[in-house]
mmCIF file of C-alpha atoms in Angstrom:
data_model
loop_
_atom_site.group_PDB
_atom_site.id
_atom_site.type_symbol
_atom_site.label_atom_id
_atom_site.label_comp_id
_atom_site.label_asym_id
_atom_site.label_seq_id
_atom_site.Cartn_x
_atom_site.Cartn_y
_atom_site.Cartn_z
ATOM 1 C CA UNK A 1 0.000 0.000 0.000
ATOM 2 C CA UNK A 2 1.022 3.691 -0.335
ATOM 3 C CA UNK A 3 2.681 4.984 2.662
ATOM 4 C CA UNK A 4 4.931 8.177 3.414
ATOM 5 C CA UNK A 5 6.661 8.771 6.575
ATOM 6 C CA UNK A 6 8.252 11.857 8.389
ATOM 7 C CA UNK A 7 10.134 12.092 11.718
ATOM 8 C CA UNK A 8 7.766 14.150 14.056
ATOM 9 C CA UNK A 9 10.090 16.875 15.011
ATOM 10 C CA UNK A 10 13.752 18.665 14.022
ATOM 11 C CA UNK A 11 15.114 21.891 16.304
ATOM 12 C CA UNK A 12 18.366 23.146 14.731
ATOM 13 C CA UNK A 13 20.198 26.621 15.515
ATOM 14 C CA UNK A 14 19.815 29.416 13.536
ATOM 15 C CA UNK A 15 22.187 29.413 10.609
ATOM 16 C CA UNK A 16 23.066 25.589 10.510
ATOM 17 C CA UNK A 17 21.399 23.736 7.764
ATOM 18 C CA UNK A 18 18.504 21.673 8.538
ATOM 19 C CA UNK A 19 17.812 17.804 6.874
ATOM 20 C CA UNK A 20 14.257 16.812 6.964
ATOM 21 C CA UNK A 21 14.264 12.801 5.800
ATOM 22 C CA UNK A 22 10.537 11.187 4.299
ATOM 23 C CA UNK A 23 10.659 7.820 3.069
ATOM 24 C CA UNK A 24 8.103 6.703 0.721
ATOM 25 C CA UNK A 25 6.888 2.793 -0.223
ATOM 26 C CA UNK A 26 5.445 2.615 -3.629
ATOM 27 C CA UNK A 27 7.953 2.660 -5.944
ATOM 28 C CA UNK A 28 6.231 3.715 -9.328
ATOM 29 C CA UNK A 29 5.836 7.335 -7.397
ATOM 30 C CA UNK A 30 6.153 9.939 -10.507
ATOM 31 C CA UNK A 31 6.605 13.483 -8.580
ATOM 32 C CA UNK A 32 7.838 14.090 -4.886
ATOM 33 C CA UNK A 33 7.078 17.465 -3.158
ATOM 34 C CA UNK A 34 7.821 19.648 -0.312
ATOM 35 C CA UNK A 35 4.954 21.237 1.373
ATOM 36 C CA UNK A 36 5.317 23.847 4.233
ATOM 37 C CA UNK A 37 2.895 24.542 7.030
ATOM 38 C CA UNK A 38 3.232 27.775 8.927
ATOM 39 C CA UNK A 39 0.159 27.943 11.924
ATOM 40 C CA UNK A 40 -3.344 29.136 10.793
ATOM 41 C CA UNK A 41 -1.749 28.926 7.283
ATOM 42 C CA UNK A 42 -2.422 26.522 4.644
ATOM 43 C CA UNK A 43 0.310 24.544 2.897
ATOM 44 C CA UNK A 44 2.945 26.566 0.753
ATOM 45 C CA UNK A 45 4.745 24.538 -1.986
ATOM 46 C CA UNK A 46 8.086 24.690 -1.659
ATOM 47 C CA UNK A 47 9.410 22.503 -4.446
ATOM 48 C CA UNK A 48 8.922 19.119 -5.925
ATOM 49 C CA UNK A 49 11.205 16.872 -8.025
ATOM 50 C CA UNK A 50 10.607 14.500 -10.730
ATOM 51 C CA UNK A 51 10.950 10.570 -10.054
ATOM 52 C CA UNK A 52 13.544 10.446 -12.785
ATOM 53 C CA UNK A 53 15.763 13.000 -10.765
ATOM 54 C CA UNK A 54 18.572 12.444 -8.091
ATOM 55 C CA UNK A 55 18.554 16.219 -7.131
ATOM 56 C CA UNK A 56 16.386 19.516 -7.042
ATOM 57 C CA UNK A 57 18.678 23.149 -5.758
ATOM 58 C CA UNK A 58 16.531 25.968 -5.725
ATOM 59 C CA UNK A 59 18.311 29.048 -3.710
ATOM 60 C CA UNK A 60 18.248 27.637 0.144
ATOM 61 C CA UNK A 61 16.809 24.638 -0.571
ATOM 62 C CA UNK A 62 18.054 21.032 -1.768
ATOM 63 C CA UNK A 63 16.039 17.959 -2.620
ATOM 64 C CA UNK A 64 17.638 14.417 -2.677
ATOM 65 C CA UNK A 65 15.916 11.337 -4.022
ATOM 66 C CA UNK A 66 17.270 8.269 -3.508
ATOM 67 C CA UNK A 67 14.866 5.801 -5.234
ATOM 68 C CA UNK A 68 16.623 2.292 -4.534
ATOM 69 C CA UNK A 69 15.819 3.114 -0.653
ATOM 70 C CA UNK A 70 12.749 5.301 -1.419
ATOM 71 C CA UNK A 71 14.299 8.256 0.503
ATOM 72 C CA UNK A 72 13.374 11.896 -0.118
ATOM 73 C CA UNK A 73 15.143 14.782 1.963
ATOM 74 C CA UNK A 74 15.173 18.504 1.994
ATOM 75 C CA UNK A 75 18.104 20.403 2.926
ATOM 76 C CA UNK A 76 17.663 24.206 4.214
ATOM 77 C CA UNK A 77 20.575 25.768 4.228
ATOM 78 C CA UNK A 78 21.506 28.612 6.521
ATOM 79 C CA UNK A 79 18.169 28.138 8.388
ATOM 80 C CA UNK A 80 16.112 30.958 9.769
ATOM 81 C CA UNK A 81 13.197 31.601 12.054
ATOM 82 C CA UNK A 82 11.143 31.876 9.455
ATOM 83 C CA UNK A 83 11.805 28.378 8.173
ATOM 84 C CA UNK A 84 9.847 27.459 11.575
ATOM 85 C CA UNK A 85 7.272 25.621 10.306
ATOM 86 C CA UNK A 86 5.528 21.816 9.722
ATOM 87 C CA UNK A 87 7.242 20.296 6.051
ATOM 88 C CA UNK A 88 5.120 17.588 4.553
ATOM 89 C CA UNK A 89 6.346 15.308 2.134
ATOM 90 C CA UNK A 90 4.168 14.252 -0.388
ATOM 91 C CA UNK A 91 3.987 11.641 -3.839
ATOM 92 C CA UNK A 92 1.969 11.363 -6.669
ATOM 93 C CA UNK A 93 1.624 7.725 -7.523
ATOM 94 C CA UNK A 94 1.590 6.776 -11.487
ATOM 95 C CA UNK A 95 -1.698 6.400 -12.690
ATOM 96 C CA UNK A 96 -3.422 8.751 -9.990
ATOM 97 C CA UNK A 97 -3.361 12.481 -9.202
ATOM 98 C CA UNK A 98 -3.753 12.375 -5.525
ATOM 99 C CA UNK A 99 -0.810 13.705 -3.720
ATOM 100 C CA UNK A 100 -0.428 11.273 -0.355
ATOM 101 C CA UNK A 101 1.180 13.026 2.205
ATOM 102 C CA UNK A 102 3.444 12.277 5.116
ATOM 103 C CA UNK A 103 2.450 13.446 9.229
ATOM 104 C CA UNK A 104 4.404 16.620 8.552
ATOM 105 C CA UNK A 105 7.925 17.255 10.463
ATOM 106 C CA UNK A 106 7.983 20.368 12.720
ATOM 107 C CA UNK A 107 11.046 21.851 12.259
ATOM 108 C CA UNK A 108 11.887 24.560 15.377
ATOM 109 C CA UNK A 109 14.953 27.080 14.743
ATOM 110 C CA UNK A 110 16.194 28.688 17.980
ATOM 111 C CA UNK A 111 18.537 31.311 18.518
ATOM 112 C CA UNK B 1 0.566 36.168 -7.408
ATOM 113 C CA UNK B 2 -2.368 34.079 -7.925
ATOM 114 C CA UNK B 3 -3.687 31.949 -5.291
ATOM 115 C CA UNK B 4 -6.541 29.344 -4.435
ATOM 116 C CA UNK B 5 -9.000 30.947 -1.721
ATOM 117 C CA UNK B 6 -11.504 29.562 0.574
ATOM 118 C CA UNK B 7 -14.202 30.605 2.432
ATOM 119 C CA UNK B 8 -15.684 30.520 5.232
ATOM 120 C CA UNK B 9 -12.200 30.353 7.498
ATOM 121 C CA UNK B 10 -13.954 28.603 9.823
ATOM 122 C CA UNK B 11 -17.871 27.104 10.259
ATOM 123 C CA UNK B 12 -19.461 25.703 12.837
ATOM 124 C CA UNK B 13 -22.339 23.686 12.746
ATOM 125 C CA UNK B 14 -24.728 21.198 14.146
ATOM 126 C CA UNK B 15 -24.348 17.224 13.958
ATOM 127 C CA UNK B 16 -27.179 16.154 10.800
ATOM 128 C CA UNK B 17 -26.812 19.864 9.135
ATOM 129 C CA UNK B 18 -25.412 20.040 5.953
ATOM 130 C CA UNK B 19 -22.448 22.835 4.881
ATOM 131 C CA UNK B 20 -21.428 23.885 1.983
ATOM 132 C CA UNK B 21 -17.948 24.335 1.434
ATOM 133 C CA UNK B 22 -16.324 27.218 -1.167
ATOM 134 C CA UNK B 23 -13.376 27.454 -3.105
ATOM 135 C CA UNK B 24 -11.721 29.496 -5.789
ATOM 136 C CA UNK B 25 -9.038 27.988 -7.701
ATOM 137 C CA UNK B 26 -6.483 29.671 -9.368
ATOM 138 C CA UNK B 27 -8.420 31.197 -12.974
ATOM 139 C CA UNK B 28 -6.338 29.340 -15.540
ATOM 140 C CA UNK B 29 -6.202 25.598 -13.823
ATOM 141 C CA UNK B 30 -8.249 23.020 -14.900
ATOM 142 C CA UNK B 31 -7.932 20.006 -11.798
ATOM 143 C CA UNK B 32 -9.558 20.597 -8.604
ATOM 144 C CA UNK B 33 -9.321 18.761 -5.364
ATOM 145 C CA UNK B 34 -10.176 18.306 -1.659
ATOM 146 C CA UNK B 35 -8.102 17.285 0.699
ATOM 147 C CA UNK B 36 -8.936 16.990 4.380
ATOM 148 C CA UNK B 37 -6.794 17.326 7.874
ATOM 149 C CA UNK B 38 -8.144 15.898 11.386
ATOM 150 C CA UNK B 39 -6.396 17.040 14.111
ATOM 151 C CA UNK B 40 -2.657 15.811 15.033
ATOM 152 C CA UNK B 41 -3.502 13.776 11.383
ATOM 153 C CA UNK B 42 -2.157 13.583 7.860
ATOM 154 C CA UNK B 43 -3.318 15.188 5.504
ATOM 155 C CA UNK B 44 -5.929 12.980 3.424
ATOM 156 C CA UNK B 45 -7.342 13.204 -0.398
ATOM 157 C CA UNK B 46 -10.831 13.306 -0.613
ATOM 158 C CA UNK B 47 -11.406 13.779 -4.368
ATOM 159 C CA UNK B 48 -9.958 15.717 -7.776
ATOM 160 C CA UNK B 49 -12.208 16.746 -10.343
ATOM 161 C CA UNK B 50 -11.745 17.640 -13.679
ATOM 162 C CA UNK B 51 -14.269 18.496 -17.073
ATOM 163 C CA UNK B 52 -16.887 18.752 -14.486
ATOM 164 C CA UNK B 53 -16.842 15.654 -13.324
ATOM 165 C CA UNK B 54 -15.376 13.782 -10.270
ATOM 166 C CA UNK B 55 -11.883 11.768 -11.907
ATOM 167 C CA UNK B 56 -11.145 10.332 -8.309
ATOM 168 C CA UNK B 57 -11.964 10.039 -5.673
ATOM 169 C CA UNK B 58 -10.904 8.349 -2.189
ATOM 170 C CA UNK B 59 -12.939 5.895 0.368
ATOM 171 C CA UNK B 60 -13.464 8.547 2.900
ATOM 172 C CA UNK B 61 -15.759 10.157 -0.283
ATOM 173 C CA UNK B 62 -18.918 8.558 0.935
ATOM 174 C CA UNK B 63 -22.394 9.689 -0.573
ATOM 175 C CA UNK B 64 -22.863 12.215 2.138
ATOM 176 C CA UNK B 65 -20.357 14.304 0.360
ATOM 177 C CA UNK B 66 -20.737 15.943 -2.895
ATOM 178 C CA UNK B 67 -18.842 18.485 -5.307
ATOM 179 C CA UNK B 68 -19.840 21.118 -8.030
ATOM 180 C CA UNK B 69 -18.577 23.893 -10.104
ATOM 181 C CA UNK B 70 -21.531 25.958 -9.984
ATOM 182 C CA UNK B 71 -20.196 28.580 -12.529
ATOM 183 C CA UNK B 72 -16.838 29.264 -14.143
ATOM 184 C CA UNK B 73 -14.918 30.271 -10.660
ATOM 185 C CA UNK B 74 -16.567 28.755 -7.994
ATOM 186 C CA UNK B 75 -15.441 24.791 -6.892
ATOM 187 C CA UNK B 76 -17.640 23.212 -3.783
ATOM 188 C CA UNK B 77 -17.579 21.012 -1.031
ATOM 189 C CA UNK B 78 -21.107 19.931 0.127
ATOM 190 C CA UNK B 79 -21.234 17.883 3.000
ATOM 191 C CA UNK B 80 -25.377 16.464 3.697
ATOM 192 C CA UNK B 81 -25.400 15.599 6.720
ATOM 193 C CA UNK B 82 -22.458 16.521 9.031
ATOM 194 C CA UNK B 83 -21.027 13.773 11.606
ATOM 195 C CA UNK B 84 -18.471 14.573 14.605
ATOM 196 C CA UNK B 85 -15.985 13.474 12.769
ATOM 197 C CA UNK B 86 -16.051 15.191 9.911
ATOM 198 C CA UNK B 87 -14.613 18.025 12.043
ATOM 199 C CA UNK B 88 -11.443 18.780 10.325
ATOM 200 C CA UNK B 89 -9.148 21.177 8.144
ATOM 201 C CA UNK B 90 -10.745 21.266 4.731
ATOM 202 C CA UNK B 91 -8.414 22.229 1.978
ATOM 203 C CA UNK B 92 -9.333 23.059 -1.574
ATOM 204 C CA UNK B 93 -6.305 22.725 -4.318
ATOM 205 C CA UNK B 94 -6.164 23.108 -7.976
ATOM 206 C CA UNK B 95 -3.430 23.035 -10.841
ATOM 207 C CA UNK B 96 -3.084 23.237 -14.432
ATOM 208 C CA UNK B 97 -2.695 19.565 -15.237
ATOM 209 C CA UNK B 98 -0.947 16.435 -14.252
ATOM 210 C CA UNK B 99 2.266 16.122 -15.241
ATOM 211 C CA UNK B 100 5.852 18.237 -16.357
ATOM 212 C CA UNK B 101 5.507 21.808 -14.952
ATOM 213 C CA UNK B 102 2.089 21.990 -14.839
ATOM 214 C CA UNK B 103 2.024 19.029 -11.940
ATOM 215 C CA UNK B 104 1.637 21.360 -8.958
ATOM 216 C CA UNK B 105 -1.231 21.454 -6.296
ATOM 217 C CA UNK B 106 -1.341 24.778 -5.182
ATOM 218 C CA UNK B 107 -3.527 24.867 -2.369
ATOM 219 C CA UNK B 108 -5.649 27.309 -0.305
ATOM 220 C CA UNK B 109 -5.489 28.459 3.621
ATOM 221 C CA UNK B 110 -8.297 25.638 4.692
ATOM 222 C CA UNK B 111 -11.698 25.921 5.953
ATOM 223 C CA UNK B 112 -11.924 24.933 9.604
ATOM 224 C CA UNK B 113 -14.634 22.954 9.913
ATOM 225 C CA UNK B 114 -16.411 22.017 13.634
ATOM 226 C CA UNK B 115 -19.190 19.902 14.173
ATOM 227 C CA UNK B 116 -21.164 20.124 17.527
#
């Protein structure tokens, strides 16, 4: 069955880079995405990578995809109170346009 | 930059009443969808729809809920006969297709929706 999971919670220091991990189970998954989750707010697209690609840079962020261990990640460099928010990985399986989404990491940036 | 809204923010209403849930997608997309969030839950797919007519939808998409696209902006959620636990974060989405750059769900700020 289609499954996506997050760890719960990341707190990093302002500045460092933060690594938010998501692993997936249905291998014929055709896009990947970042969503991001600030309170009261709805859910922001940050960026999204295609199955057929290892990696996504756009300014501060990174995607990785590791398909032979169904691993997505998204690296924030130089991380800032702002970025303190829930990500949510999501997939879109082939065949389907439903995105299925992971249980959201919070990440918390302190000073 | 265009965006999906909703509306109400938030509605509260009786257990058995039904509510009627609004959307505006972005003007140029052509897929619309509902997703739902209980809360401390994932976020679930209810249903996309597309040519005005539902092209999935998921098992939580019972006959008590229904969706229409009244006129050329408008996309609804209609809900006949609320239950407790359809309490939740309702999110409308929409994008321009299904696949290269024209994949993304861009979606709107929720409707919170209690049931008493």
């Amino acid at each position: 069955g289609e499954d996506v999971e997050q760890s719960l919670f990341l707190s990093v220091r302002e500045g460092d880079s933060s690594v938010i991990n998501c692993t997936y189970t249905d291998s014929s998954s055709t896009y990947l995405y970042w969503y991001k989750q600030e309170p009261g707010a709805g859910l922001q697209l940050l960026t999204y990578i295609f199955s057929n690609m290892d990696m996504k840079q756009d300014q501060r962020l990174t995607v990785l995809l590791n398909k032979k261990d169904k691993h997505l990640s998204l690296r924030i460099a130089d991380t800032q109170t702002g970025d303190s928010a829930i990500y949510f990985c999501a997939e879109k399986v082939w065949g389907y346009n439903k995105l299925i989404f992971g249980a959201g990491t919070r990440l918390a940036v302190h000073p | 930059e265009p965006e999906v809204t909703q509306t109400p923010s938030h509605q509260v209403t009786q257990m058995g009443q039904e509510v009627i849930l609004r959307c505006v997608p972005i003007s140029n997309h052509l897929y619309f969808y509902w997703y739902r969030q209980i809360l401390g839950q994932k976020v679930e797919f209810l249903v996309s729809f597309y040519n005005n007519e539902i092209s999935e939808k998921s098992e939580i998409f019972d006959d008590q809920f229904s969706v229409e696209r009244p006129d050329g902006s408008n996309f609804t959620l209609k809900i006949r006969s609320t239950k407790l636990e359809d309490s939740a974060m309702y999110f409308c989405a929409s994008s321009a297709g299904t696949s290269g750059e024209d994949n993304e769900q861009f979606f709107g700020p929720g409707t919170r929706l209690t049931v008493l």
